Amino acid sequence: MKFSTRDARNLYFWLSDEFISRHSESDFGSLCSIHVVRSNNISIHHVSILGDFDTPNNDGIDIDSSNNTSIYSCNIDTGDDAICPKTNDGPVHNLTVSRCWIRTKSCGVKLGSASTSDFYGLRFNWINITESHRGIGLQLRDSGNIYDVIFSNFNIMTRYYDQSWWGRAEPIYVTSCPRSPATVVGSIYNLQRFTNYTGGLLDYRPGCQGLVDHQNSEIAPATIPESIEFVDFSLFYQTSLG
């Protein structure tokens, strides 16, 4: 199955139940290539997404307010966030992502920033993120919480492209800060870190109220976490790929 290059969203699920997409290829959608909204039991296996590497809002796979989702053995090459769970209209739980290859000018795996409900029961395993502007991002801006999430067996190589893209080549980025002065922001709790890596890049925390520059591109948690684990990571940073 191959999807049209002219559609803004190549494959869109809304209030769907028990759908399996296998051995598909999507080229150059102008917005999100696969968008799953308020759905249940969706499986996305052996799918290749070749997005426009120079176009913003060109997400790979967005899982929005959907549950019991499986993403397996997918290749995603795109300009914006590659795999992006979000909770605009309900929680995301029981999401499993494994054996995927990612390249992006934004974030490889990002939770948020749309986060009005909780993220929990998420498992990410055996993910290869290469030449990307940010590896893993946990970005709370609304009232939802992130907990019971495991990231394991990641290989992350970041690359800084330009300040116009999200990120500053951070392998792991964690923030919880309000979208507006009226927002009561949720929490990211129980973070366990098993990997060391170098920092030193500027990160301006886009989308936060009261932006503060800092010189730390490692993990910058806004809360003390619980049940979020980073296990067996290989992390690389290069100033140039030649």
Short mmCIF file of N, CA and C in Angstrom, two decimals, residues 7 9 28 35 39 57 77 85 88 110 116 129 139 141 147-148 160-161 169 184 192 196 200 202 205 222 225-227:
data_model
loop_
_atom_site.label_atom_id
_atom_site.label_comp_id
_atom_site.label_asym_id
_atom_site.label_seq_id
_atom_site.Cartn_x
_atom_site.Cartn_y
_atom_site.Cartn_z
N ASP A 7 -1.99 14.51 -0.24
CA ASP A 7 -2.84 14.65 0.92
C ASP A 7 -2.10 15.31 2.06
N ARG A 9 -2.86 14.88 5.28
CA ARG A 9 -2.64 13.73 6.15
C ARG A 9 -2.87 12.48 5.31
N PHE A 28 6.04 12.02 1.50
CA PHE A 28 5.92 13.47 1.41
C PHE A 28 4.53 14.03 1.70
N HIS A 35 -2.17 9.79 11.49
CA HIS A 35 -2.75 10.49 12.63
C HIS A 35 -3.87 9.63 13.21
N SER A 39 -8.96 6.54 19.12
CA SER A 39 -9.15 5.21 18.56
C SER A 39 -8.62 4.14 19.51
N ASN A 57 5.68 20.81 10.86
CA ASN A 57 4.37 20.17 11.03
C ASN A 57 4.23 18.92 10.16
N ASP A 77 11.32 9.05 8.36
CA ASP A 77 12.28 10.08 7.98
C ASP A 77 11.48 11.33 7.64
N PRO A 85 2.94 10.88 20.71
CA PRO A 85 1.70 10.74 21.47
C PRO A 85 1.28 12.09 22.04
N ASN A 88 -5.01 15.52 23.48
CA ASN A 88 -5.91 16.67 23.30
C ASN A 88 -7.29 16.42 23.87
N LYS A 110 8.38 12.12 21.00
CA LYS A 110 7.97 13.23 21.86
C LYS A 110 6.60 12.96 22.46
N THR A 116 -3.54 17.56 27.88
CA THR A 116 -4.64 17.86 28.79
C THR A 116 -5.07 16.64 29.61
N ILE A 129 17.52 6.31 16.77
CA ILE A 129 17.29 7.70 16.36
C ILE A 129 18.62 8.26 15.87
N GLN A 139 7.29 16.66 27.16
CA GLN A 139 7.01 18.09 27.14
C GLN A 139 5.58 18.35 27.61
N ARG A 141 2.71 20.72 28.92
CA ARG A 141 2.33 22.13 28.91
C ARG A 141 0.93 22.35 29.48
N TYR A 147 3.43 9.16 33.52
CA TYR A 147 3.93 8.20 34.50
C TYR A 147 3.83 6.78 33.92
N ASP A 148 4.55 5.84 34.56
CA ASP A 148 4.58 4.45 34.12
C ASP A 148 4.97 4.36 32.64
N TYR A 160 22.70 19.06 15.35
CA TYR A 160 22.15 20.41 15.35
C TYR A 160 22.09 20.92 13.91
N TYR A 161 20.87 21.28 13.46
CA TYR A 161 20.69 21.79 12.10
C TYR A 161 20.58 23.32 12.08
N ALA A 169 19.76 19.64 19.69
CA ALA A 169 20.54 18.40 19.64
C ALA A 169 20.65 17.71 20.99
N VAL A 184 -2.66 25.10 35.03
CA VAL A 184 -2.12 24.30 36.12
C VAL A 184 -1.48 23.07 35.47
N GLN A 192 14.17 7.60 36.40
CA GLN A 192 15.42 6.94 36.74
C GLN A 192 16.34 7.04 35.54
N ASN A 196 25.02 8.49 31.20
CA ASN A 196 25.66 9.80 31.25
C ASN A 196 26.01 10.25 29.85
N GLY A 200 25.94 21.22 27.25
CA GLY A 200 26.62 22.42 26.82
C GLY A 200 25.96 23.17 25.68
N LEU A 202 22.67 25.36 23.94
CA LEU A 202 21.60 26.26 24.37
C LEU A 202 20.24 25.64 24.07
N ARG A 205 13.70 26.06 25.75
CA ARG A 205 12.42 25.54 26.23
C ARG A 205 11.22 26.15 25.48
N ALA A 222 11.57 19.01 35.48
CA ALA A 222 10.96 20.04 36.30
C ALA A 222 10.37 19.45 37.57
N PRO A 225 10.68 12.39 39.22
CA PRO A 225 9.82 11.44 38.54
C PRO A 225 9.57 10.14 39.30
N GLU A 226 8.68 9.33 38.71
CA GLU A 226 8.34 8.01 39.24
C GLU A 226 7.97 7.10 38.07
N SER A 227 8.57 5.94 37.99
CA SER A 227 8.23 4.91 36.99
C SER A 227 8.52 5.32 35.56
#
